[in-house]
Amino acid sequence: MSSTRQKSPINNDISAGEDIDQKRLKYVFYTSSLFGGLVILGFALSHRHSDNLALKYSLFAASFSIFFAYGYVYLSKNMRAGVFVASLILSSLIIALVVTGGHRNTGLYWIYPLLFVQFIFLGAFRGLIHSLVLIGIMAAILAKPELVPAQYDPAEISRALAAVATLVLLCFVSEYYRQRSHQDISTQHTAKMVEAVTDPLTGLTNRRFLDAFYFPDCRRETDRHFPLAVIVCDIDHFKTINDKHGHTTGDKVLQRVARMLSDNIRSNDVVSRVGGEEFLILAQRADLETGTAIAEKLRKKIESLEVRELEDGISGSFGVAVCQRFEQLNDTIKLADQHMYKAKSSGRNCVVAE
């Protein structure tokens, strides 16, 4: 919102629904961990009688580690730690495949899908750095083929390293531009959402914001919001101001009042423009006495505003009511509105709270 003091749950709600990239990572992690763990376990079981002990134990260790990471993330919901562990497991498996040669010396061919998954787990730049380190380790191992159990001829080594380097470059370019396009789309979407819930004249939130974001937040976080003081403010004689001084002056009055309200509420409270000259202030964790004090403070601030075109100044009428739980919210808003009209009929420029 344009006001710097007003804090609203909109930013929380936009990111509260899980970020699409996080969802993608979660689905890829669960799917690849389950499927990959089963495939590796199948290879491990098929090699249970193999004389290649390093390969056999590497496959069993990798499959059980992947299942452990899957279970840990599923129970703890700590995706960051799970991805870190999974990346270490994949890296260890890649090195093991290079050293042992894998089944019938085909270990190098299984490196490609594992590196691809690494980029999905780690993103463009971390995936690139991680892959370059792995390529360096692979090159160091393959430079001394006589020191490892695997048997590679020089042509196979050079082709494998070239293919791996090409794959890493393509993965980096693909992931980088995917992240960039997602970021641009997300930024545009957020901008449109902010525009939709913002009153263009005053910069305050509007009724759409309350219905789409604030009230659902009240339902979810009842302890944080309730008791909720509902304050309705209406600028006195606003129609007369428009008729006598023109809509330009009327707009200036609305902007001045909106800025004043926003600058003088508490940091966690919300003020929205809900009608032509009507504002709704929602003060969380506030009883009737606190809500009335806030309304009285705002009334005095409005009264002290000076607009050059208005010799008689500005005033506002306030109605206050307190909501104890979410189910009462609509009725409480109606009650505060009724109190505001009672303030109007009582001579205006006053606060009615019952």
Coordinates of C-alpha atoms in Angstrom, one line a residue:
M1 CA 0.0 0.0 0.0
S2 CA 1.2 3.5 -0.5
S3 CA 1.2 4.3 3.2
T4 CA 4.4 3.3 4.9
R5 CA 2.8 2.9 8.3
Q6 CA 0.0 0.7 7.5
K7 CA 0.8 -3.0 7.6
S8 CA -1.6 -5.4 6.0
P9 CA -1.7 -9.2 5.6
I10 CA -1.7 -8.9 1.8
N11 CA 2.0 -9.7 1.5
N12 CA 1.7 -12.6 3.9
D13 CA -1.3 -14.0 1.9
I14 CA 0.4 -13.6 -1.5
S15 CA 3.3 -15.7 -0.2
A16 CA 1.2 -17.6 2.3
G17 CA -0.3 -19.7 -0.3
E18 CA 2.9 -21.7 -1.0
D19 CA 5.2 -20.2 -3.7
I20 CA 4.8 -22.1 -6.9
D21 CA 8.5 -22.8 -7.1
Q22 CA 8.4 -24.4 -3.7
K23 CA 5.5 -26.5 -4.7
R24 CA 7.3 -27.6 -7.8
L25 CA 10.4 -28.5 -5.7
K26 CA 8.3 -30.4 -3.3
Y27 CA 6.6 -32.5 -6.0
V28 CA 9.9 -33.2 -7.8
F29 CA 11.6 -34.1 -4.5
Y30 CA 8.9 -36.6 -3.4
T31 CA 8.5 -38.1 -6.9
S32 CA 12.2 -38.4 -7.7
S33 CA 13.0 -39.6 -4.2
L34 CA 10.4 -42.3 -4.2
F35 CA 10.9 -43.4 -7.8
G36 CA 14.7 -43.0 -7.7
G37 CA 15.0 -44.8 -4.4
L38 CA 13.0 -47.8 -5.7
V39 CA 15.1 -47.9 -8.9
I40 CA 18.4 -47.8 -7.0
L41 CA 17.1 -50.4 -4.5
G42 CA 16.2 -52.6 -7.5
F43 CA 19.7 -52.3 -8.9
A44 CA 21.2 -53.0 -5.4
L45 CA 19.1 -56.1 -5.0
S46 CA 20.1 -57.3 -8.5
H47 CA 23.7 -56.9 -7.4
R48 CA 23.4 -58.5 -4.0
H49 CA 25.5 -61.5 -5.0
S50 CA 28.0 -59.3 -7.0
D51 CA 31.7 -59.4 -6.3
N52 CA 31.8 -55.7 -6.9
L53 CA 31.3 -54.9 -3.2
A54 CA 31.9 -51.1 -3.6
L55 CA 29.1 -50.9 -6.1
K56 CA 26.7 -53.1 -4.1
Y57 CA 27.2 -51.3 -0.9
S58 CA 27.0 -47.9 -2.6
L59 CA 23.7 -48.8 -4.2
F60 CA 22.2 -50.0 -0.9
A61 CA 23.5 -47.0 1.0
A62 CA 22.2 -44.6 -1.6
S63 CA 18.7 -46.2 -1.7
F64 CA 18.3 -46.3 2.1
S65 CA 19.6 -42.8 2.4
I66 CA 17.1 -41.5 -0.2
F67 CA 14.2 -43.2 1.6
F68 CA 15.5 -41.7 4.9
A69 CA 15.6 -38.2 3.4
Y70 CA 12.1 -38.7 2.0
G71 CA 10.7 -39.8 5.4
Y72 CA 12.5 -36.9 7.2
V73 CA 11.1 -34.3 4.8
Y74 CA 7.6 -35.9 4.9
L75 CA 7.5 -35.7 8.7
S76 CA 9.4 -32.5 9.4
K77 CA 8.3 -30.5 6.3
N78 CA 11.9 -29.2 6.2
M79 CA 12.4 -29.2 2.5
R80 CA 15.6 -27.2 2.6
A81 CA 17.4 -29.8 4.7
G82 CA 15.9 -32.6 2.7
V83 CA 17.1 -31.1 -0.6
F84 CA 20.6 -30.6 0.9
V85 CA 20.8 -34.2 2.1
A86 CA 19.4 -35.5 -1.2
S87 CA 22.0 -33.5 -3.2
L88 CA 24.8 -35.0 -1.0
I89 CA 23.4 -38.5 -1.6
L90 CA 23.3 -37.9 -5.4
S91 CA 26.8 -36.5 -5.4
S92 CA 28.1 -39.5 -3.5
L93 CA 26.3 -41.8 -5.9
I94 CA 27.8 -40.1 -8.9
I95 CA 31.3 -40.4 -7.6
A96 CA 30.7 -44.0 -6.6
L97 CA 29.4 -44.8 -10.1
V98 CA 32.5 -43.2 -11.7
V99 CA 34.9 -45.1 -9.3
T100 CA 33.2 -48.5 -9.5
G101 CA 32.0 -48.3 -13.1
G102 CA 28.5 -49.4 -12.3
H103 CA 26.9 -52.4 -13.8
R104 CA 29.0 -53.7 -16.7
N105 CA 31.0 -50.5 -16.8
T106 CA 27.9 -48.4 -17.6
G107 CA 28.2 -46.1 -14.6
L108 CA 29.0 -43.0 -16.6
Y109 CA 25.7 -43.2 -18.4
W110 CA 23.7 -42.8 -15.2
I111 CA 25.4 -39.6 -14.3
Y112 CA 23.3 -37.5 -16.7
P113 CA 19.9 -37.9 -15.0
L114 CA 21.4 -37.5 -11.6
L115 CA 23.0 -34.1 -12.6
F116 CA 19.7 -33.0 -14.1
V117 CA 17.9 -33.7 -10.8
Q118 CA 20.6 -31.7 -9.0
F119 CA 19.7 -28.6 -11.0
I120 CA 16.0 -29.0 -10.1
F121 CA 17.0 -29.4 -6.4
L122 CA 19.5 -26.6 -6.2
G123 CA 18.5 -24.0 -8.8
A124 CA 20.6 -22.5 -11.6
F125 CA 23.6 -21.0 -9.9
R126 CA 24.0 -23.4 -7.0
G127 CA 23.4 -26.3 -9.4
L128 CA 26.1 -24.9 -11.7
I129 CA 28.7 -24.6 -8.9
H130 CA 27.8 -28.0 -7.5
S131 CA 28.1 -29.6 -11.0
L132 CA 31.4 -27.9 -11.8
V133 CA 32.9 -29.3 -8.5
L134 CA 31.6 -32.7 -9.4
I135 CA 33.0 -32.5 -12.9
G136 CA 36.4 -31.5 -11.4
I137 CA 36.3 -34.5 -9.1
M138 CA 35.3 -36.8 -12.0
A139 CA 38.1 -35.5 -14.2
A140 CA 40.6 -36.1 -11.4
I141 CA 39.4 -39.7 -10.9
L142 CA 39.3 -40.4 -14.7
A143 CA 42.7 -38.9 -15.2
K144 CA 44.1 -41.9 -13.2
P145 CA 41.9 -44.8 -14.4
E146 CA 44.5 -47.3 -13.3
L147 CA 43.7 -46.3 -9.6
V148 CA 40.0 -47.2 -9.8
P149 CA 38.2 -50.5 -10.3
A150 CA 36.3 -49.2 -13.4
Q151 CA 37.8 -49.7 -16.8
Y152 CA 37.5 -46.8 -19.2
D153 CA 39.3 -46.2 -22.5
P154 CA 40.5 -42.7 -23.2
A155 CA 37.9 -42.0 -25.9
E156 CA 35.1 -43.0 -23.6
I157 CA 36.4 -40.7 -20.9
S158 CA 36.7 -37.7 -23.2
R159 CA 33.2 -38.3 -24.6
A160 CA 31.7 -38.6 -21.2
L161 CA 33.3 -35.4 -19.8
A162 CA 32.2 -33.5 -22.9
A163 CA 28.7 -34.8 -22.7
V164 CA 28.5 -34.0 -19.0
A165 CA 29.8 -30.5 -19.5
T166 CA 27.3 -29.9 -22.3
L167 CA 24.5 -31.2 -20.1
V168 CA 25.5 -28.9 -17.2
L169 CA 25.5 -25.9 -19.6
L170 CA 22.1 -26.7 -21.0
C171 CA 20.7 -27.4 -17.5
F172 CA 22.0 -24.0 -16.3
V173 CA 20.6 -22.1 -19.2
S174 CA 17.2 -23.8 -18.9
E175 CA 16.9 -23.4 -15.2
Y176 CA 18.2 -19.8 -15.2
Y177 CA 15.6 -18.6 -17.7
R178 CA 12.9 -20.7 -16.2
Q179 CA 13.5 -18.9 -12.9
R180 CA 13.7 -15.5 -14.6
S181 CA 10.4 -16.0 -16.4
H182 CA 8.7 -17.3 -13.2
Q183 CA 10.0 -14.3 -11.4
D184 CA 8.6 -11.9 -14.0
I185 CA 5.2 -13.6 -14.0
S186 CA 5.1 -13.6 -10.2
T187 CA 6.0 -9.9 -10.1
Q188 CA 3.3 -9.0 -12.7
H189 CA 0.7 -11.1 -10.8
T190 CA 1.6 -9.4 -7.5
A191 CA 1.4 -5.9 -9.0
K192 CA -2.0 -6.7 -10.4
M193 CA -3.2 -8.0 -7.1
V194 CA -2.0 -5.0 -5.3
E195 CA -3.6 -2.7 -7.8
A196 CA -6.9 -4.6 -7.5
V197 CA -7.1 -4.2 -3.7
T198 CA -5.9 -0.6 -3.6
D199 CA -8.0 2.5 -3.8
P200 CA -6.4 4.5 -6.5
L201 CA -7.3 7.9 -5.1
T202 CA -6.1 7.5 -1.5
G203 CA -3.7 4.6 -1.7
L204 CA -5.5 2.8 1.1
T205 CA -6.7 -0.8 0.8
N206 CA -10.3 -1.2 -0.3
R207 CA -13.2 -3.6 0.4
R208 CA -11.9 -6.2 -2.0
F209 CA -8.7 -6.4 0.1
L210 CA -10.8 -6.9 3.3
D211 CA -12.9 -9.7 1.7
A212 CA -10.0 -11.4 -0.1
F213 CA -7.2 -11.1 2.5
Y214 CA -7.9 -9.5 5.8
F215 CA -11.1 -11.3 6.8
P216 CA -9.7 -14.7 5.8
D217 CA -6.6 -13.9 7.9
C218 CA -8.9 -13.1 10.8
R219 CA -10.5 -16.5 10.4
R220 CA -7.2 -18.3 10.4
E221 CA -5.4 -16.2 13.1
T222 CA -8.1 -15.6 15.6
D223 CA -5.8 -15.1 18.6
R224 CA -3.8 -12.5 16.8
H225 CA -6.9 -10.4 15.8
F226 CA -9.6 -10.7 18.4
P227 CA -11.0 -8.9 20.2
L228 CA -11.2 -6.7 17.1
A229 CA -12.2 -3.0 17.4
V230 CA -14.2 -2.0 14.4
I231 CA -14.2 1.8 13.8
V232 CA -16.3 3.4 11.0
C233 CA -15.4 7.0 10.1
D234 CA -17.4 9.2 7.7
I235 CA -16.4 12.7 6.7
D236 CA -19.0 15.2 7.7
H237 CA -20.8 17.3 5.0
F238 CA -18.7 15.8 2.3
K239 CA -21.5 16.2 -0.3
T240 CA -21.6 19.9 0.5
I241 CA -17.8 20.1 0.1
N242 CA -18.1 18.6 -3.4
D243 CA -21.1 20.7 -4.4
K244 CA -19.6 24.0 -3.1
H245 CA -15.9 23.6 -3.8
G246 CA -15.8 21.0 -6.6
H247 CA -14.6 17.4 -6.8
T248 CA -11.0 18.4 -7.0
T249 CA -11.2 19.8 -3.5
G250 CA -13.3 16.8 -2.4
D251 CA -10.5 14.5 -3.7
K252 CA -7.9 16.5 -1.8
V253 CA -9.9 16.2 1.4
L254 CA -10.2 12.4 1.0
Q255 CA -6.4 12.1 0.4
R256 CA -5.6 14.3 3.4
V257 CA -7.9 12.3 5.7
A258 CA -6.7 9.0 4.3
R259 CA -3.0 9.9 4.9
M260 CA -3.8 11.2 8.4
L261 CA -5.7 8.0 9.3
S262 CA -3.0 5.8 8.0
D263 CA -0.3 7.7 9.8
N264 CA -2.0 7.6 13.2
I265 CA -3.2 4.0 13.6
R266 CA -1.1 1.4 15.3
S267 CA 1.4 -0.5 13.2
N268 CA -0.6 -3.7 13.0
D269 CA -4.0 -2.1 12.4
V270 CA -5.6 -1.6 9.0
V271 CA -7.6 1.3 7.5
S272 CA -9.5 0.9 4.3
R273 CA -11.7 3.2 2.2
V274 CA -15.0 1.3 1.9
G275 CA -17.2 4.0 0.4
G276 CA -17.2 7.5 -1.1
E277 CA -16.2 9.3 2.1
E278 CA -16.4 6.3 4.5
F279 CA -13.4 4.6 6.1
L280 CA -13.1 1.4 8.1
I281 CA -10.4 1.1 10.7
L282 CA -9.8 -2.4 12.2
A283 CA -7.8 -2.4 15.4
Q284 CA -6.7 -5.9 16.5
R285 CA -6.5 -7.0 20.1
A286 CA -8.4 -3.9 21.2
D287 CA -11.3 -3.7 23.6
L288 CA -14.1 -1.0 23.5
E289 CA -12.1 1.4 25.6
T290 CA -9.0 1.1 23.3
G291 CA -11.1 1.3 20.2
T292 CA -12.9 4.4 21.5
A293 CA -9.6 6.1 22.4
I294 CA -8.3 5.4 18.9
A295 CA -11.4 6.8 17.3
E296 CA -11.3 9.9 19.5
K297 CA -7.6 10.5 18.6
L298 CA -8.4 10.2 14.9
R299 CA -11.4 12.5 15.3
K300 CA -9.2 15.2 16.8
K301 CA -6.6 14.7 14.0
I302 CA -9.3 15.2 11.3
E303 CA -10.5 18.3 13.1
S304 CA -7.0 19.8 13.1
L305 CA -6.5 19.3 9.3
E306 CA -6.3 22.5 7.3
V307 CA -7.4 22.7 3.7
R308 CA -6.9 26.1 2.1
E309 CA -10.2 26.0 0.2
L310 CA -12.3 25.1 3.3
E311 CA -12.8 27.9 5.8
D312 CA -14.9 25.8 8.1
G313 CA -12.3 23.0 8.2
I314 CA -13.1 19.3 8.2
S315 CA -14.7 16.9 10.7
G316 CA -15.6 13.3 10.9
S317 CA -18.2 11.2 12.7
F318 CA -17.1 7.8 14.2
G319 CA -18.9 4.7 15.3
V320 CA -17.1 2.0 17.3
A321 CA -18.0 -1.6 18.2
V322 CA -16.0 -4.6 19.3
C323 CA -16.0 -8.1 17.8
Q324 CA -15.0 -11.0 20.1
R325 CA -14.9 -13.8 17.5
F326 CA -14.9 -14.1 13.7
E327 CA -18.5 -15.2 13.5
Q328 CA -19.6 -11.9 14.8
L329 CA -17.6 -9.8 12.4
N330 CA -20.3 -8.8 9.9
D331 CA -22.8 -7.9 12.6
T332 CA -20.1 -5.9 14.4
I333 CA -19.4 -3.9 11.2
K334 CA -23.1 -3.2 10.8
L335 CA -23.3 -2.1 14.5
A336 CA -20.3 0.2 14.1
D337 CA -22.0 1.7 11.0
Q338 CA -25.2 2.3 13.0
H339 CA -23.1 4.0 15.7
M340 CA -21.6 6.2 13.1
Y341 CA -25.0 7.3 11.8
K342 CA -26.0 7.9 15.4
A343 CA -22.9 10.2 15.7
K344 CA -24.2 12.0 12.6
S345 CA -27.6 12.5 14.1
S346 CA -26.1 13.7 17.4
G347 CA -24.5 16.7 15.8
R348 CA -21.5 15.1 13.9
N349 CA -17.8 15.4 14.8
C350 CA -18.1 13.0 17.7
V351 CA -17.6 9.3 18.6
V352 CA -20.4 6.9 19.5
A353 CA -19.4 3.6 21.1
E354 CA -21.7 1.4 23.0

